[in-house]
Coordinates of C-alpha atoms and ligand atoms in Angstrom, one line a residue:
M1 CA 136.6 185.3 144.4
E2 CA 139.9 184.9 146.2
A3 CA 143.1 184.2 144.2
S4 CA 143.4 180.7 145.8
A5 CA 139.9 179.8 144.8
T6 CA 140.2 181.0 141.2
G7 CA 143.6 179.3 141.2
V8 CA 142.3 175.9 142.1
L9 CA 139.5 176.1 139.4
G10 CA 142.0 177.1 136.8
R11 CA 144.5 174.4 137.7
L12 CA 141.7 171.8 137.7
R13 CA 140.5 172.9 134.3
A14 CA 144.0 172.8 132.9
E15 CA 145.1 169.5 134.5
L16 CA 141.9 167.6 134.3
P17 CA 140.2 168.9 131.1
E18 CA 137.7 166.0 131.1
L19 CA 136.5 166.8 134.7
R20 CA 133.0 168.1 134.9
V21 CA 133.0 171.2 137.0
L22 CA 129.9 173.4 137.7
T23 CA 130.3 176.9 138.9
A24 CA 127.2 178.8 137.8
A25 CA 124.8 179.6 140.6
A26 CA 121.9 177.9 139.0
D27 CA 124.0 174.7 138.4
V28 CA 125.4 174.4 141.9
E29 CA 122.1 175.1 143.6
A30 CA 121.0 171.4 143.5
Y31 CA 124.2 170.4 145.3
R32 CA 124.0 172.8 148.2
Y33 CA 121.4 170.9 150.3
D34 CA 120.9 167.4 151.5
E35 CA 117.7 166.1 153.0
T36 CA 118.1 168.5 156.0
E37 CA 116.7 171.2 153.9
Y38 CA 116.3 173.4 157.0
M39 CA 120.1 173.8 157.2
R40 CA 121.5 177.0 155.7
P41 CA 124.2 175.9 153.2
G42 CA 127.1 178.1 152.0
V43 CA 127.7 178.9 148.4
P44 CA 130.3 176.5 147.0
L45 CA 133.2 177.5 144.9
G46 CA 132.1 174.8 142.5
V47 CA 130.9 171.3 142.2
C48 CA 133.0 168.6 140.5
F49 CA 132.4 165.0 139.4
P50 CA 135.6 162.9 139.5
R51 CA 135.6 159.7 137.5
S52 CA 138.6 157.9 139.0
T53 CA 140.7 157.7 142.1
A54 CA 143.4 159.6 140.1
D55 CA 140.9 162.5 139.6
V56 CA 140.1 162.6 143.3
Q57 CA 143.8 162.5 144.1
R58 CA 144.4 165.5 141.8
I59 CA 141.4 167.4 143.2
V60 CA 142.6 166.9 146.8
T61 CA 146.2 167.7 146.1
L62 CA 145.3 171.0 144.3
A63 CA 142.8 171.9 147.0
A64 CA 145.4 171.3 149.7
E65 CA 147.9 173.4 147.8
H66 CA 145.5 176.3 147.5
G67 CA 144.0 175.9 151.0
V68 CA 140.5 175.3 149.5
A69 CA 138.1 173.1 151.5
L70 CA 136.3 170.0 150.1
V71 CA 132.8 168.6 150.8
P72 CA 132.5 165.0 149.7
R73 CA 129.0 164.2 148.5
G74 CA 127.2 160.9 147.6
A75 CA 123.5 161.1 146.6
G76 CA 122.6 163.9 149.1
T77 CA 120.1 161.9 151.1
G78 CA 121.8 162.5 154.4
L79 CA 119.8 163.6 157.4
S80 CA 122.5 165.3 159.4
G81 CA 123.8 167.9 157.0
G82 CA 127.0 166.1 156.2
A83 CA 127.0 166.9 152.4
V84 CA 125.6 170.4 152.8
A85 CA 127.7 172.9 150.9
V86 CA 130.3 174.9 152.8
E87 CA 130.9 178.6 151.7
G88 CA 133.8 178.8 149.2
A89 CA 134.5 175.0 149.3
L90 CA 134.5 172.6 146.4
T91 CA 131.8 169.9 146.5
V92 CA 133.1 166.6 145.2
V93 CA 130.2 164.5 143.9
F94 CA 130.8 160.7 143.5
S95 CA 127.9 160.0 141.2
Q96 CA 130.2 159.2 138.2
M97 CA 132.3 156.7 140.2
N98 CA 129.5 154.2 140.2
Q99 CA 131.0 151.0 139.0
I100 CA 130.7 147.6 140.7
L101 CA 134.3 146.5 140.0
E102 CA 134.1 142.9 141.1
I103 CA 131.8 140.4 142.6
D104 CA 134.1 137.7 144.0
R105 CA 132.0 134.6 144.8
A106 CA 135.0 132.6 146.0
N107 CA 135.6 135.2 148.8
L108 CA 132.1 136.5 149.2
T109 CA 133.1 140.1 148.5
A110 CA 132.1 142.9 146.2
T111 CA 134.6 145.7 145.3
V112 CA 132.7 148.9 144.5
Q113 CA 133.2 152.5 143.8
P114 CA 131.5 154.9 146.2
G115 CA 128.8 156.2 143.8
V116 CA 127.1 152.8 143.4
I117 CA 123.5 153.0 144.7
N118 CA 122.8 150.6 147.6
A119 CA 119.8 148.9 145.9
E120 CA 121.7 148.5 142.6
L121 CA 124.4 146.6 144.5
G122 CA 121.8 144.5 146.2
R123 CA 120.2 143.5 142.8
A124 CA 123.6 142.9 141.2
V125 CA 124.8 140.5 143.9
A126 CA 121.4 138.8 144.0
E127 CA 122.0 137.6 140.5
H128 CA 125.0 135.6 141.9
G129 CA 122.9 134.2 144.7
L130 CA 124.5 136.6 147.2
F131 CA 123.2 139.2 149.6
Y132 CA 124.5 142.7 150.8
A133 CA 122.7 143.2 154.1
P134 CA 122.9 146.9 155.0
D135 CA 119.7 148.5 153.7
P136 CA 118.9 152.0 154.8
A137 CA 115.2 152.9 154.1
S138 CA 116.6 155.2 151.4
F139 CA 118.3 152.2 149.7
E140 CA 116.9 153.0 146.3
I141 CA 118.5 156.4 146.2
C142 CA 121.5 156.5 148.6
S143 CA 125.1 155.7 147.6
I144 CA 127.5 153.2 149.2
G145 CA 130.0 156.1 149.7
G146 CA 127.4 157.9 151.8
N147 CA 126.5 154.6 153.6
L148 CA 130.2 154.1 154.5
A149 CA 130.8 157.7 155.6
E150 CA 127.7 157.6 157.8
N151 CA 128.0 154.0 158.9
S152 CA 124.4 153.7 158.0
G153 CA 121.9 151.3 159.5
G154 CA 118.7 150.0 158.0
L155 CA 115.8 147.6 158.4
R156 CA 117.9 144.5 158.7
C157 CA 120.3 145.6 161.4
V158 CA 118.8 143.7 164.2
K159 CA 120.1 140.5 162.8
Y160 CA 122.9 141.5 160.4
G161 CA 124.4 144.7 161.9
V162 CA 125.2 148.0 160.4
T163 CA 127.4 149.1 157.4
R164 CA 130.6 148.8 159.4
D165 CA 130.0 145.1 159.9
F166 CA 130.1 144.6 156.1
V167 CA 133.3 146.5 155.2
L168 CA 136.5 144.6 154.8
G169 CA 138.7 147.2 153.2
L170 CA 138.8 150.7 151.8
E171 CA 140.7 152.9 149.4
V172 CA 140.9 156.4 150.7
V173 CA 142.4 159.6 149.4
L174 CA 143.9 161.5 152.4
A175 CA 144.0 165.2 152.9
D176 CA 147.4 165.6 151.4
G177 CA 146.4 163.7 148.3
S178 CA 148.1 160.4 149.1
V179 CA 146.1 157.2 148.5
M180 CA 145.8 154.7 151.3
R181 CA 144.4 151.1 151.2
T182 CA 143.0 149.6 154.4
G183 CA 142.0 146.0 155.0
G184 CA 141.5 143.7 152.0
K185 CA 139.6 140.4 151.3
N186 CA 140.8 138.7 154.5
V187 CA 138.1 137.7 156.9
K188 CA 140.5 137.9 159.7
D189 CA 143.2 140.6 159.6
V190 CA 144.4 142.4 162.8
A191 CA 147.6 144.0 161.5
G192 CA 148.0 147.4 163.1
Y193 CA 145.2 149.9 164.0
D194 CA 141.8 149.3 162.5
L195 CA 141.9 152.1 160.0
T196 CA 138.9 150.7 158.1
G197 CA 136.8 151.1 161.2
L198 CA 138.1 154.7 161.7
F199 CA 137.1 155.8 158.2
V200 CA 133.7 154.2 158.3
G201 CA 131.4 156.7 160.0
S202 CA 133.9 159.6 159.6
E203 CA 131.5 161.6 157.5
G204 CA 134.0 162.8 155.0
T205 CA 136.0 164.6 157.6
L206 CA 139.1 162.4 157.5
G207 CA 139.4 161.3 153.9
L208 CA 137.6 160.7 150.6
I209 CA 136.6 157.1 150.1
T210 CA 137.2 156.0 146.5
E211 CA 136.7 152.2 146.7
A212 CA 135.4 149.6 149.1
I213 CA 135.6 145.9 149.6
L214 CA 132.3 144.8 151.0
R215 CA 131.3 141.5 152.7
L216 CA 128.5 139.5 151.1
L217 CA 126.4 136.6 152.4
P218 CA 124.6 133.8 150.7
T219 CA 121.0 134.9 149.9
P220 CA 118.9 134.1 152.9
P221 CA 115.5 132.3 152.6
P222 CA 112.4 134.4 151.8
K223 CA 111.0 136.3 154.7
L224 CA 107.9 135.7 156.7
T225 CA 106.3 139.0 157.8
M226 CA 103.9 139.8 160.7
I227 CA 102.5 143.0 162.0
S228 CA 101.1 143.5 165.5
F229 CA 98.9 146.3 166.8
F230 CA 99.0 147.8 170.3
P231 CA 96.7 149.9 172.5
T232 CA 99.5 152.1 173.7
V233 CA 102.9 153.1 172.4
P234 CA 104.8 151.9 175.5
A235 CA 103.1 148.5 175.1
A236 CA 104.8 148.2 171.7
G237 CA 108.1 149.3 173.3
E238 CA 107.5 146.6 176.0
A239 CA 107.0 144.0 173.2
V240 CA 110.4 145.0 171.7
A241 CA 112.0 144.6 175.1
L242 CA 110.4 141.2 175.6
I243 CA 111.3 139.9 172.1
T244 CA 115.0 140.9 172.8
A245 CA 115.0 139.4 176.3
A246 CA 113.7 136.1 174.9
G247 CA 116.7 135.9 172.6
I248 CA 114.6 136.1 169.4
V249 CA 116.6 137.8 166.6
P250 CA 114.2 138.7 163.8
V251 CA 115.7 140.2 160.7
T252 CA 113.4 143.2 161.0
L253 CA 111.7 144.7 164.1
E254 CA 110.2 148.1 163.2
L255 CA 107.8 150.4 165.0
M256 CA 105.2 152.9 163.8
D257 CA 103.0 155.0 166.1
A258 CA 99.4 156.0 165.5
F259 CA 100.3 159.4 163.9
T260 CA 102.6 157.6 161.4
I261 CA 100.1 154.8 160.8
A262 CA 97.4 157.4 159.9
A263 CA 99.8 159.3 157.6
V264 CA 100.8 156.1 155.8
E265 CA 97.2 155.0 155.5
D266 CA 96.1 158.4 154.1
V267 CA 98.6 157.9 151.2
H268 CA 98.7 154.1 150.7
Q269 CA 95.4 152.6 152.0
L270 CA 97.0 149.4 153.1
G271 CA 94.3 148.5 155.7
L272 CA 96.5 149.2 158.8
D273 CA 94.5 149.5 162.0
R274 CA 93.9 153.2 162.5
T275 CA 92.6 152.7 166.0
A276 CA 95.8 151.2 167.2
A277 CA 98.3 153.4 169.2
A278 CA 101.3 151.6 167.6
M279 CA 102.3 148.7 165.4
L280 CA 105.3 146.6 165.1
M281 CA 106.5 144.9 162.0
V282 CA 108.4 141.7 162.6
E283 CA 110.1 139.6 159.9
S284 CA 112.0 136.4 160.0
D285 CA 114.4 135.1 157.3
A286 CA 115.3 132.0 159.3
G287 CA 113.6 129.9 156.6
G288 CA 110.9 127.2 156.8
A289 CA 109.9 125.8 160.1
A290 CA 112.5 127.9 161.9
A291 CA 110.9 131.1 160.6
E292 CA 107.5 129.9 161.7
T293 CA 108.9 129.2 165.2
E294 CA 110.6 132.6 165.4
L295 CA 107.4 134.5 164.4
A296 CA 105.3 132.5 166.8
A297 CA 107.6 133.3 169.6
A298 CA 107.6 137.0 168.6
E299 CA 103.8 136.9 168.4
A300 CA 103.6 135.5 171.9
A301 CA 105.9 138.3 173.2
C302 CA 103.6 140.8 171.5
F303 CA 100.5 139.4 173.2
A304 CA 102.3 139.3 176.5
A305 CA 103.0 143.0 176.1
G306 CA 99.3 143.7 175.4
A307 CA 98.9 143.5 171.6
T308 CA 95.3 143.6 170.5
S309 CA 95.8 141.8 167.2
T310 CA 98.4 140.4 164.8
L311 CA 98.4 139.8 161.1
R312 CA 100.6 137.6 158.9
A313 CA 101.3 138.5 155.3
R314 CA 99.8 135.8 153.2
D315 CA 102.2 136.0 150.4
A316 CA 105.3 137.8 149.2
Q317 CA 103.3 140.6 147.6
E318 CA 101.4 141.3 150.8
A319 CA 104.7 141.3 152.7
D320 CA 106.1 143.7 150.3
W321 CA 103.2 146.1 150.8
L322 CA 103.8 146.0 154.5
R323 CA 107.5 146.7 154.1
Q324 CA 106.6 149.6 151.8
A325 CA 104.4 150.9 154.5
R326 CA 107.3 151.2 156.8
R327 CA 109.6 152.6 154.2
A328 CA 106.9 155.2 153.3
A329 CA 106.7 156.5 156.9
H330 CA 108.8 159.6 156.4
P331 CA 107.5 160.6 153.0
A332 CA 103.9 160.1 154.2
L333 CA 104.6 162.3 157.3
E334 CA 106.0 164.9 154.9
R335 CA 102.6 165.2 153.3
S336 CA 101.1 166.3 156.6
G337 CA 103.3 169.4 156.9
V338 CA 107.0 170.1 157.4
A339 CA 108.3 166.9 158.8
R340 CA 111.6 167.1 160.8
M341 CA 112.9 163.6 161.2
D342 CA 115.2 163.0 164.1
D343 CA 117.3 160.0 165.2
V344 CA 118.1 158.8 168.7
G345 CA 119.0 155.4 170.2
V346 CA 118.7 153.7 173.5
P347 CA 119.6 150.2 174.9
R348 CA 116.6 148.1 173.8
S349 CA 115.4 147.5 177.3
R350 CA 114.9 151.3 177.7
I351 CA 112.7 151.7 174.6
P352 CA 109.4 151.9 176.6
D353 CA 111.0 154.7 178.7
M354 CA 112.3 156.5 175.7
L355 CA 108.9 156.4 174.0
V356 CA 107.2 157.8 177.1
R357 CA 109.8 160.6 177.2
I358 CA 109.4 161.5 173.5
E359 CA 105.6 161.8 173.9
R360 CA 105.9 163.9 177.0
I361 CA 108.6 166.2 175.6
S362 CA 106.7 166.7 172.4
A363 CA 103.5 167.6 174.3
E364 CA 105.4 170.0 176.6
H365 CA 106.5 171.9 173.5
G366 CA 103.1 171.7 171.8
L367 CA 104.5 169.6 168.9
K368 CA 102.8 166.9 166.9
V369 CA 105.2 164.0 166.6
G370 CA 105.2 160.8 164.7
V371 CA 107.5 158.1 166.0
F372 CA 108.8 155.2 163.9
G373 CA 112.0 153.5 163.6
H374 CA 114.2 150.5 163.9
A375 CA 112.9 149.6 167.4
G376 CA 114.7 146.2 167.3
D377 CA 118.0 148.2 167.4
G378 CA 116.7 150.6 170.0
N379 CA 116.8 153.3 167.2
L380 CA 113.8 155.7 167.0
H381 CA 113.0 158.5 164.6
P382 CA 110.7 161.0 166.4
T383 CA 109.5 163.2 163.5
F384 CA 108.0 166.5 164.3
V385 CA 105.3 167.7 161.9
V386 CA 104.6 171.4 161.9
D387 CA 102.8 173.9 159.7
R388 CA 105.0 175.5 157.0
D389 CA 104.0 179.0 158.1
D390 CA 104.2 178.6 161.8
P391 CA 106.9 181.2 162.9
T392 CA 107.3 179.6 166.4
A393 CA 107.9 176.0 165.1
E394 CA 111.7 176.2 164.6
G395 CA 112.3 177.3 168.2
R396 CA 109.9 174.8 169.7
I397 CA 111.5 172.0 167.7
D398 CA 115.0 173.0 168.7
A399 CA 114.0 173.0 172.4
A400 CA 112.3 169.6 172.1
R401 CA 115.2 168.1 170.2
A402 CA 117.6 169.1 172.9
A403 CA 115.4 167.6 175.6
I404 CA 115.0 164.4 173.6
Y405 CA 118.8 164.0 173.2
R406 CA 119.3 164.6 177.0
A407 CA 116.7 162.0 177.7
A408 CA 118.4 159.5 175.4
V409 CA 121.8 160.1 177.0
E410 CA 120.2 159.8 180.5
L411 CA 118.8 156.4 179.5
G412 CA 122.3 155.3 178.4
G413 CA 121.6 156.0 174.7
T414 CA 122.9 158.0 171.8
V415 CA 122.1 161.3 170.2
T416 CA 122.3 159.6 166.8
G417 CA 121.8 155.9 166.0
E418 CA 122.4 156.1 162.3
H419 CA 122.0 159.5 160.7
G420 CA 125.3 160.8 161.8
T421 CA 126.6 163.9 163.7
G422 CA 127.1 166.2 160.7
L423 CA 125.9 169.7 161.4
T424 CA 122.7 168.8 163.3
K425 CA 124.2 166.9 166.2
R426 CA 127.7 168.3 166.6
G427 CA 126.6 170.5 169.4
F428 CA 125.5 167.5 171.4
L429 CA 128.5 165.3 170.8
E430 CA 130.2 166.2 174.0
L431 CA 127.0 165.6 176.0
Q432 CA 127.2 162.0 175.0
R433 CA 130.8 161.2 174.5
G434 CA 132.4 163.5 177.1
P435 CA 135.4 165.9 176.9
V436 CA 138.1 163.2 176.8
A437 CA 136.6 161.4 173.8
L438 CA 136.0 164.7 172.1
R439 CA 139.6 165.7 172.7
T440 CA 140.7 162.4 171.2
M441 CA 138.5 162.9 168.1
R442 CA 140.0 166.4 167.6
A443 CA 143.5 164.8 167.8
V444 CA 142.6 162.3 165.1
K445 CA 141.2 165.1 162.9
Q446 CA 144.3 167.2 163.4
A447 CA 146.6 164.3 162.6
L448 CA 144.8 163.4 159.4
D449 CA 143.7 166.8 158.2
P450 CA 146.0 169.4 159.7
Q451 CA 144.8 172.1 157.3
G452 CA 141.2 171.4 158.2
I453 CA 140.1 171.2 154.5
L454 CA 138.0 168.0 154.6
N455 CA 134.3 168.8 155.2
P456 CA 135.1 171.6 157.7
G457 CA 132.5 172.3 160.4
K458 CA 130.9 168.8 160.2
L459 CA 130.9 166.2 163.0
L460 CA 133.1 168.2 165.4
P461 CA 131.7 171.2 167.2
P462 CA 133.7 174.5 166.7
A463 CA 136.6 174.6 169.1
Ligands
FAD1 C1 113.6 158.7 153.3 C2 115.0 158.5 153.9 C3 115.2 157.3 154.7 C4 116.4 157.1 155.3 N1 116.6 156.0 156.0 C5 117.8 155.7 156.5 C6 118.0 154.5 157.3 O1 117.1 153.6 157.4 N2 119.2 154.3 157.8 C7 120.2 155.2 157.8 O2 121.2 155.0 158.3 N3 120.0 156.4 157.1 C8 118.8 156.6 156.4 N4 118.7 157.8 155.7 C9 119.8 158.8 155.7 C10 120.7 158.7 154.4 O3 120.0 158.0 153.3 C11 122.0 157.9 154.8 O4 122.7 158.6 155.7 C12 122.8 157.5 153.5 O5 123.9 156.7 153.9 C13 123.4 158.8 152.9 O6 123.9 158.4 151.6 P1 124.2 159.5 150.5 O7 124.8 158.8 149.3 O8 122.9 160.2 150.2 O9 125.2 160.4 151.2 P2 125.3 162.0 151.3 O10 124.0 162.6 152.0 O11 125.6 162.6 150.0 O12 126.5 162.2 152.2 C14 126.5 161.7 153.6 C15 127.8 161.9 154.2 O13 128.8 161.1 153.6 C16 129.9 161.8 153.1 N5 130.4 161.2 151.9 C17 129.6 160.8 150.8 N6 130.4 160.1 150.0 C18 131.6 160.1 150.5 C19 132.9 159.5 150.0 N7 133.0 158.9 148.9 N8 134.0 159.7 150.8 C20 133.9 160.3 152.0 N9 132.7 160.9 152.5 C21 131.6 160.7 151.7 C22 129.4 163.2 152.9 O14 130.4 164.2 153.1 C23 128.4 163.3 154.1 O15 129.1 163.6 155.3 C24 117.4 158.1 155.1 C25 117.2 159.2 154.4 C26 116.0 159.4 153.8 C27 115.8 160.7 153.0

């Protein structure tokens, strides 16, 4: 171990004796990977668990002094390798900074530490008749810090937007150990650059988020839920385009193809139509008659696109089962083999084209693919399922991924709608953003982290 590395551990132990620091190989193992378990992580110098902003400040200051890199980590559910361990770096886990500091009804805000689990925040604010809208499908296990750093989406984005739309202010520890506050409780506040917006989605590469002021809404009315089955995948894509064009804004508009339906049915036996090529789940939280009208209009659009049948949830429990079906899509596919979930987005009118391209590209590479996702946002998760012992699978998946990203960009879309750039997409950032934007991103990184100690190698491709 280098002197700088032993030095930082020694200083941490001396200056923060209460800080939990793991260094044994067996102890750090659980913190090396995230949900991209196919990534090859480094061996970290150690894993530490700060309990306060002051702890984080001290950790960053000492790391900067010793030139040791830091990898911020929430709950490790990321799907682009953002929290994957870096060789010789210190992983900073936020699980012990998990307090909801304030729920401010007068201002409709919650002030939270980054380790709070998304679903726990949802339940806590619900007790006050309030609602925190961003809900990644992993909401029961992912942390707000990870949501902020990835600018995560979820199943309610069509109507409410993504994490960024619910962040009013942040507390961030910068790479030199100084603490910065951005934003606040003001609904309108345009003083200076939008630093809150810069840090949301920065994937731990610009600063460590230690607190956030989040925007809340009054609890919406209970949802009405409908599913619609289609004879072809593009027909379901066409229905999404028609619903959008008609100006209907459901709270949820999710897609699952036949492969995913079968995988979910095998596990949960919900009675989904196994003969359908695709299904859409549409939900309205407009309330009462308005919800009925919204679902009726969505149903008409589905039939216009060629739907064979639709089904309304009869009660809240049935609606919950259907929602679980969608949330279970990825775990269910994982039971069929190694499931490699991807994430691309296109303008919603291009969804039918994107679905055709995904099917074609997967077939060209001899890959089984399940497609599901937040179709109402134009955000799809093509998920390749391969045999664990197939030696050619990795190469074929990589080739298909690259072709799918190129197709998305050609259609005016994005190489990642919500999972982030991390390690998995950094090589495709320039393809989408172009050299000038990439140069600008590098300049931002250089200005805020000149030593390059914050989550090195993530988001930006090697120069
Ligand atoms: C089954 C499943 C379903 C999913 N569904 C969705 C979905 O619907 N929508 C979606 O957007 N994502 C989804 N994800 C991906 C993932 O859950 C999200 O990206 C989530 O926001 C990650 O949160 P986390 O706490 O696990 O973060 P981690 O994976 O630990 O970290 C993610 C990134 O955030 C950084 N980070 C974490 N905490 C901080 C901090 N305090 N300060 C600075 N940087 C920090 C890390 O360095 C890393 O770059 C899903 C994942 C799974 C496994």
